[in-house]
CSV table of C-alpha atoms in Angstrom, one decimal:
chain,number,residue,atom,x,y,z
P,37,MET,CA,-14.6,-14.1,3.3
P,38,LEU,CA,-13.1,-17.0,5.5
P,39,ILE,CA,-16.1,-18.8,7.0
P,40,ASP,CA,-16.5,-21.8,8.7
P,41,THR,CA,-19.3,-24.5,9.4
P,42,TYR,CA,-20.0,-22.9,12.8
P,43,GLY,CA,-20.6,-19.5,11.6
P,44,ARG,CA,-17.2,-17.8,12.6
P,45,VAL,CA,-15.3,-15.7,10.3
P,46,ALA,CA,-11.5,-15.4,10.1
P,47,THR,CA,-10.5,-11.9,9.5
P,48,ASP,CA,-7.2,-12.0,11.7
P,49,LEU,CA,-4.4,-13.9,10.0
P,50,ARG,CA,-1.2,-14.9,11.6
P,51,VAL,CA,1.5,-15.6,9.3
P,52,SER,CA,4.8,-17.3,10.8
P,53,LEU,CA,7.9,-15.8,8.8
P,54,THR,CA,10.8,-18.4,10.2
P,55,ASP,CA,10.8,-21.2,12.1
P,56,ARG,CA,14.1,-20.4,13.7
P,57,CYS,CA,14.7,-18.4,17.0
P,58,ASN,CA,17.4,-16.9,19.2
P,59,LEU,CA,16.1,-18.2,22.6
P,60,ARG,CA,15.5,-21.7,23.3
P,61,CYS,CA,12.7,-21.4,26.1
P,62,THR,CA,11.8,-24.4,28.0
P,63,TYR,CA,8.4,-24.4,27.5
P,64,CYS,CA,8.9,-23.9,23.4
P,65,MET,CA,11.8,-25.8,21.8
P,66,PRO,CA,14.7,-28.4,23.2
P,67,GLU,CA,18.2,-26.5,23.9
P,68,GLU,CA,19.7,-28.8,20.5
P,69,GLY,CA,18.8,-30.9,18.1
P,70,LEU,CA,15.8,-29.2,16.5
P,71,GLN,CA,15.5,-30.0,12.8
P,72,TRP,CA,15.3,-26.6,11.0
P,73,LEU,CA,13.1,-26.1,7.4
P,74,ALA,CA,15.6,-25.8,4.7
P,75,LYS,CA,15.4,-22.2,2.8
P,76,PRO,CA,13.5,-23.4,-0.3
P,77,ASP,CA,10.9,-24.9,1.9
P,78,LEU,CA,10.2,-21.3,3.5
P,79,LEU,CA,7.9,-19.0,1.9
P,80,THR,CA,9.7,-16.1,-0.2
P,81,ASP,CA,9.0,-12.5,0.3
P,82,ASP,CA,7.3,-12.3,-2.6
P,83,GLU,CA,5.0,-15.5,-1.7
P,84,ILE,CA,4.5,-14.0,1.6
P,85,VAL,CA,3.0,-10.5,0.3
P,86,ARG,CA,1.2,-12.5,-2.3
P,87,LEU,CA,-0.7,-14.3,0.3
P,88,VAL,CA,-1.4,-11.6,2.4
P,89,ARG,CA,-2.7,-9.6,-0.5
P,90,ILE,CA,-4.7,-12.5,-1.3
P,91,ALA,CA,-6.2,-12.4,2.3
P,92,VAL,CA,-6.9,-9.0,2.9
P,93,THR,CA,-8.0,-7.9,-0.9
P,94,ARG,CA,-10.2,-11.3,-1.5
P,95,LEU,CA,-11.0,-12.9,2.0
P,96,GLY,CA,-11.7,-10.2,4.2
P,97,VAL,CA,-8.5,-10.4,6.5
P,98,GLU,CA,-8.4,-7.2,8.4
P,99,GLU,CA,-5.7,-7.7,10.4
P,100,VAL,CA,-2.1,-9.4,10.1
P,101,ARG,CA,0.2,-10.5,12.5
P,102,PHE,CA,3.8,-11.4,12.1
P,103,THR,CA,5.0,-14.0,14.0
P,104,GLY,CA,8.0,-16.9,14.0
P,105,GLY,CA,9.9,-18.6,15.1
P,106,GLU,CA,11.3,-15.2,16.0
P,107,PRO,CA,10.3,-12.8,13.0
P,108,LEU,CA,13.0,-10.2,13.5
P,109,LEU,CA,15.6,-13.0,12.5
P,110,ARG,CA,13.6,-12.7,9.0
P,111,PRO,CA,16.3,-10.4,6.8
P,112,GLY,CA,13.4,-9.1,4.4
P,113,LEU,CA,10.9,-8.1,7.3
P,114,VAL,CA,10.9,-4.5,7.1
P,115,SER,CA,10.3,-4.6,3.0
P,116,ILE,CA,7.4,-7.3,3.9
P,117,VAL,CA,5.8,-4.8,6.3
P,118,GLU,CA,6.1,-1.9,4.1
P,119,ARG,CA,4.8,-3.8,1.1
P,120,CYS,CA,1.9,-5.3,3.1
P,121,ALA,CA,1.0,-1.7,4.6
P,122,ALA,CA,0.6,-0.5,1.1
P,123,LEU,CA,-2.4,-2.5,0.4
P,124,GLU,CA,-5.8,-1.4,-0.2
P,125,PRO,CA,-7.7,-1.9,2.3
P,126,ARG,CA,-4.7,-1.4,4.6
P,127,PRO,CA,-4.7,-4.6,7.4
P,128,ARG,CA,-3.6,-3.4,10.9
P,129,LEU,CA,0.0,-4.8,11.3
P,130,SER,CA,1.8,-6.2,14.2
P,131,LEU,CA,4.1,-8.5,15.3
P,132,THR,CA,4.8,-11.0,18.0
P,133,THR,CA,8.7,-11.1,19.2
P,134,ASN,CA,11.2,-12.2,21.7
P,135,GLY,CA,12.4,-8.3,21.7
P,136,ILE,CA,15.8,-9.2,21.3
P,137,GLY,CA,16.3,-7.5,18.0
P,138,LEU,CA,13.7,-4.5,18.7
P,139,LYS,CA,16.7,-2.0,19.9
P,140,ARG,CA,17.9,-1.7,16.4
P,141,THR,CA,14.9,-2.3,14.5
P,142,ALA,CA,11.7,-0.5,15.9
P,143,SER,CA,12.1,2.3,14.4
P,144,ALA,CA,12.4,0.8,10.9
P,145,LEU,CA,9.5,-1.3,11.2
P,146,LYS,CA,7.3,1.7,12.4
P,147,ALA,CA,8.2,3.7,9.6
P,148,ALA,CA,7.5,0.9,7.5
P,149,GLY,CA,3.8,1.0,8.7
P,150,LEU,CA,3.9,-1.5,11.6
P,151,ASP,CA,1.3,-0.7,14.3
P,152,ARG,CA,2.2,-2.3,17.5
P,153,VAL,CA,4.1,-5.4,18.7
P,154,ASN,CA,3.3,-8.1,21.6
P,155,VAL,CA,7.2,-8.8,23.5
P,156,SER,CA,7.3,-12.2,25.2
P,157,LEU,CA,9.0,-11.5,28.5
P,158,ASP,CA,8.2,-14.1,31.7
P,159,THR,CA,10.5,-12.9,34.2
P,160,LEU,CA,12.0,-9.2,35.6
P,161,ARG,CA,15.3,-11.6,37.2
P,162,PRO,CA,17.8,-12.4,34.9
P,163,ASP,CA,18.9,-15.3,36.0
P,164,VAL,CA,15.8,-16.7,36.0
P,165,PHE,CA,15.2,-15.3,32.3
P,166,LYS,CA,18.8,-17.3,31.7
P,167,THR,CA,17.1,-20.5,33.1
P,168,LEU,CA,14.0,-20.1,31.1
P,169,THR,CA,15.7,-19.1,28.0
P,170,ARG,CA,19.0,-20.7,27.9
P,171,ARG,CA,20.4,-17.7,26.9
P,172,ASP,CA,21.8,-14.5,28.9
P,173,ARG,CA,19.7,-11.6,27.0
P,174,HIS,CA,17.6,-10.5,29.4
P,175,ARG,CA,18.9,-6.7,29.1
P,176,ASP,CA,18.3,-6.7,25.3
P,177,VAL,CA,14.8,-7.5,25.8
P,178,LEU,CA,14.1,-4.8,28.3
P,179,ASP,CA,16.0,-2.3,25.9
P,180,GLY,CA,13.8,-3.8,23.0
P,181,LEU,CA,10.7,-3.0,24.9
P,182,THR,CA,12.0,0.6,25.5
P,183,ALA,CA,12.8,1.0,21.8
P,184,ALA,CA,9.4,-0.1,21.0
P,185,ARG,CA,7.6,2.6,23.4
P,186,ALA,CA,9.7,5.0,22.0
P,187,ALA,CA,9.2,4.3,18.4
P,188,GLY,CA,5.4,4.3,18.9
P,189,LEU,CA,4.9,0.8,18.5
P,190,THR,CA,2.0,1.0,21.0
P,191,PRO,CA,0.2,-0.1,22.9
P,192,VAL,CA,3.1,-2.5,23.6
P,193,LYS,CA,1.7,-5.4,24.8
P,194,VAL,CA,4.1,-8.3,27.1
P,195,ASN,CA,2.9,-11.8,27.0
P,196,THR,CA,4.2,-13.8,30.1
P,197,VAL,CA,4.0,-17.5,30.8
P,198,LEU,CA,4.2,-18.5,34.3
P,199,MET,CA,5.9,-21.9,35.1
P,200,PRO,CA,6.0,-23.8,38.5
P,201,GLY,CA,8.9,-23.2,40.5
P,202,LEU,CA,10.6,-20.7,38.0
P,203,ASN,CA,8.7,-17.4,37.7
P,204,ASP,CA,5.2,-18.4,39.7
P,205,ASP,CA,5.7,-15.9,42.2
P,206,GLU,CA,6.5,-13.1,39.9
P,207,ALA,CA,3.0,-12.0,38.8
P,208,PRO,CA,2.2,-9.0,40.9
P,209,ASP,CA,5.9,-7.7,40.6
P,210,LEU,CA,5.5,-8.0,37.0
P,211,LEU,CA,2.1,-6.0,36.4
P,212,ALA,CA,3.6,-3.4,38.8
P,213,TRP,CA,6.5,-2.9,36.4
P,214,ALA,CA,4.1,-3.2,33.3
P,215,VAL,CA,2.0,-0.2,35.1
P,216,GLU,CA,5.0,2.1,35.9
P,217,ASN,CA,6.5,1.5,32.1
P,218,ASP,CA,3.0,1.6,30.4
P,219,TYR,CA,3.0,-1.8,28.6
P,220,GLU,CA,-0.1,-3.9,28.9
P,221,LEU,CA,0.6,-7.2,30.4
P,222,ARG,CA,-0.9,-10.1,29.2
P,223,PHE,CA,-0.4,-13.9,31.2
P,224,ILE,CA,-0.9,-16.5,29.0
P,225,GLU,CA,-1.5,-20.4,30.3
P,226,GLN,CA,1.3,-22.8,29.3
P,227,MET,CA,-0.1,-24.7,26.4
P,228,PRO,CA,1.9,-27.6,24.5
P,229,LEU,CA,3.9,-26.0,22.5
P,230,ASP,CA,7.4,-27.6,23.2
P,231,ALA,CA,8.7,-30.0,20.6
P,232,GLN,CA,10.1,-32.0,23.4
P,233,HIS,CA,6.5,-33.1,24.3
P,234,GLY,CA,7.0,-32.2,28.2
P,235,TRP,CA,3.9,-30.4,28.9
P,236,LYS,CA,1.6,-31.7,31.6
P,237,ARG,CA,-1.8,-30.4,32.7
P,238,GLU,CA,-0.9,-31.1,36.0
P,239,GLY,CA,0.6,-28.4,38.3
P,240,MET,CA,0.1,-25.9,35.4
P,241,ILE,CA,-0.3,-22.3,36.5
P,242,THR,CA,-3.8,-21.7,35.7
P,243,ALA,CA,-6.0,-18.2,35.2
P,244,GLY,CA,-7.6,-18.8,38.3
P,245,ASP,CA,-4.0,-19.0,40.0
P,246,ILE,CA,-2.8,-16.1,38.1
P,247,LEU,CA,-5.8,-13.8,39.1
P,248,ALA,CA,-5.5,-14.9,42.5
P,249,SER,CA,-1.8,-13.6,42.9
P,250,LEU,CA,-2.4,-10.4,41.2
P,251,ARG,CA,-5.5,-9.7,43.8
P,252,THR,CA,-3.1,-10.0,46.5
P,253,ARG,CA,-1.5,-6.6,45.6
P,254,PHE,CA,-4.2,-5.2,43.2
P,255,ASP,CA,-8.0,-4.4,42.5
P,256,LEU,CA,-9.1,-6.0,39.4
P,257,THR,CA,-12.5,-5.0,37.6
P,258,ALA,CA,-13.7,-7.5,34.7
P,259,GLU,CA,-13.7,-5.1,31.4
P,260,GLY,CA,-16.9,-7.4,30.0
P,261,THR,CA,-17.6,-9.6,27.3
P,262,ASP,CA,-18.9,-6.4,25.0
P,263,GLU,CA,-15.3,-5.1,25.1
P,264,ARG,CA,-13.5,-8.5,24.6
P,265,GLY,CA,-15.1,-9.3,21.4
P,266,SER,CA,-13.0,-12.2,19.7
P,267,ALA,CA,-9.9,-11.3,21.2
P,268,PRO,CA,-8.4,-14.4,23.3
P,269,ALA,CA,-7.4,-12.1,26.1
P,270,GLU,CA,-9.8,-11.7,29.1
P,271,ARG,CA,-9.0,-8.2,30.6
P,272,TRP,CA,-9.1,-6.7,33.7
P,273,LEU,CA,-8.9,-2.9,34.5
P,274,VAL,CA,-6.2,-2.4,37.2
P,275,ASP,CA,-7.1,-0.3,40.5
P,276,GLY,CA,-9.6,1.6,38.6
P,277,GLY,CA,-7.7,1.9,35.2
P,278,PRO,CA,-6.8,3.1,33.0
P,279,HIS,CA,-4.3,0.3,33.1
P,280,ARG,CA,-5.4,-3.4,31.9
P,281,VAL,CA,-3.9,-6.8,32.2
P,282,GLY,CA,-5.1,-9.6,30.5
P,283,VAL,CA,-5.0,-13.5,30.9
P,284,ILE,CA,-5.4,-16.0,27.8
P,285,ALA,CA,-6.5,-19.0,29.3
P,286,SER,CA,-6.5,-21.2,26.3
P,287,VAL,CA,-6.8,-24.4,28.6
P,288,THR,CA,-9.0,-23.8,31.6
P,289,ARG,CA,-11.3,-21.3,29.7
P,290,PRO,CA,-11.0,-21.9,25.9
P,291,PHE,CA,-12.5,-19.0,23.7
P,292,CYS,CA,-12.9,-21.4,20.4
P,293,SER,CA,-16.5,-20.5,19.7
P,294,ALA,CA,-15.4,-16.8,18.8
P,295,CYS,CA,-12.1,-17.8,17.2
P,296,ASP,CA,-11.4,-15.5,14.4
P,297,ARG,CA,-7.8,-16.6,13.2
P,298,THR,CA,-6.6,-18.1,9.9
P,299,ARG,CA,-2.8,-19.1,10.3
P,300,LEU,CA,-0.2,-19.6,7.6
P,301,THR,CA,3.2,-21.5,8.5
P,302,ALA,CA,6.6,-20.5,7.6
P,303,ASP,CA,6.5,-23.1,4.7
P,304,GLY,CA,3.4,-22.2,3.4
P,305,GLN,CA,0.7,-24.3,4.9
P,306,VAL,CA,-2.9,-23.2,6.2
P,307,ARG,CA,-3.8,-24.0,9.6
P,308,THR,CA,-7.0,-23.6,11.0
P,309,CYS,CA,-5.9,-23.8,14.4
P,310,LEU,CA,-2.6,-23.6,16.6
P,311,PHE,CA,-3.3,-27.3,17.2
P,312,ALA,CA,-5.1,-28.2,14.2
P,313,THR,CA,-3.3,-31.8,12.8
P,314,GLU,CA,-3.9,-31.0,9.5
P,315,GLU,CA,-2.9,-28.5,7.2
P,316,THR,CA,-3.8,-27.1,3.5
P,317,ASP,CA,-0.9,-26.6,1.1
P,318,LEU,CA,-0.6,-23.2,-0.6
P,319,ARG,CA,2.9,-23.1,-1.5
P,320,ALA,CA,2.4,-25.7,-3.9
P,321,ALA,CA,-0.2,-23.9,-5.7
P,322,LEU,CA,2.2,-20.8,-5.5
P,323,ARG,CA,4.9,-22.6,-7.2
P,324,ALA,CA,3.2,-24.7,-9.8
P,325,GLU,CA,4.2,-23.7,-13.3
P,326,GLY,CA,2.3,-23.6,-16.6
P,327,GLU,CA,-1.2,-24.5,-16.9
P,328,ALA,CA,-0.9,-25.7,-13.3
P,329,ALA,CA,0.0,-22.1,-12.0
P,330,ALA,CA,-2.8,-21.0,-9.7
P,331,THR,CA,-4.3,-17.9,-10.2
P,332,ASP,CA,-5.5,-15.6,-6.6
P,333,ASP,CA,-8.8,-16.4,-7.0
P,334,GLU,CA,-7.8,-20.2,-7.2
P,335,VAL,CA,-5.5,-19.9,-3.9
P,336,ALA,CA,-8.0,-18.1,-2.5
P,337,ARG,CA,-10.7,-21.1,-2.9
P,338,LEU,CA,-8.3,-23.4,-1.6
P,339,TRP,CA,-7.9,-21.2,1.4
P,340,LYS,CA,-11.8,-20.9,1.8
P,341,ARG,CA,-12.2,-24.6,1.4
P,342,ALA,CA,-9.5,-25.4,4.1
P,343,MET,CA,-11.2,-22.9,6.8
P,344,TRP,CA,-14.5,-24.1,6.3
P,345,GLY,CA,-13.5,-27.6,7.8
P,346,LYS,CA,-12.3,-25.8,10.8
P,347,LYS,CA,-13.2,-28.0,13.9
P,348,ALA,CA,-15.3,-26.6,17.1
P,349,GLY,CA,-12.3,-26.5,19.1
P,350,SER,CA,-8.6,-26.9,20.0
P,351,GLY,CA,-9.1,-29.9,22.3
P,352,LEU,CA,-7.0,-28.4,24.6
P,353,ASP,CA,-9.9,-28.5,27.2
P,354,ASP,CA,-10.1,-32.0,26.9
P,355,PRO,CA,-7.8,-34.4,29.5
P,356,ALA,CA,-7.0,-36.8,26.7
P,357,PHE,CA,-5.8,-34.4,24.1
P,358,LEU,CA,-2.4,-35.3,22.5
P,359,GLN,CA,0.3,-32.7,21.4
P,360,PRO,CA,0.6,-32.2,17.5
P,361,ALA,CA,4.0,-33.7,16.1
P,362,ARG,CA,4.9,-30.6,14.2
P,363,PRO,CA,7.3,-28.5,16.0
P,364,MET,CA,5.3,-24.9,16.9
P,365,SER,CA,8.1,-22.7,15.7
P,366,ALA,CA,7.3,-23.1,12.5
P,367,ILE,CA,3.3,-22.7,13.1
P,368,GLY,CA,3.6,-19.2,15.1
P,369,GLY,CA,1.7,-18.1,18.0
């Protein structure tokens, strides 16, 4: 298993399939000038499946989430999902996406074995969407959400980041819309994910701000710690249920003590935390030739060693936190 010195066991694997994205969200990347990974640096489909197989069969991983960048831009995505769904024991498979390509791929992904999706959508207003993402694709995201629900990729979770002066007044409207469409809405505190390092703690919309806004229209009942487990989102029943809303308060209410995640970057590095400053190279082990070629057991040992050194926390709750230099698009959310 993937255990660290604090006794946490990683059973949830996040796999970034690409650093590329067809949006340019202001809290994630600059509009122009970001240097993409060269194709030879990316893990191949076979390498991704091999690493997932090692994680599932040798290291105790039970859930695999495919991320990006935008994972729907990965040409071999459906095949990767199908091959991972065939593993024994079968992991739970999910996908985090901006939703733009879901209208054409949702049915194929479900048939391949994908269980559910998380779709990022920060606003119900097309003009605000264009400002936030620098792209006019709001309708495509809504159509993708509809397609995901129709294909049975449920529960469909919608991830929302509130930004001061842009969409910070939309929380109640977004929740009403999510309840009406049977989506599970999750608000995420803005984190320092932007390559241009423009994030500032001052003025960010906190979990407390979000809950106060929601309670102007809804009655929220805390679900409780037993129901939450190691999930990053605190959840509340909306008006007595059955619908729920979640808040991921990575900055103001960090949940590192219960973290059960391990991460693979698009270029084959193990990261113990989204904000880790150190990585362990598995790609080199996979590509070594001759006597240096790594067996699955040797790759597993490298992975175990990396996770053993996981730090107690992300550091986000430290006012002196410094943003990692590596662009987050290749690391995955």
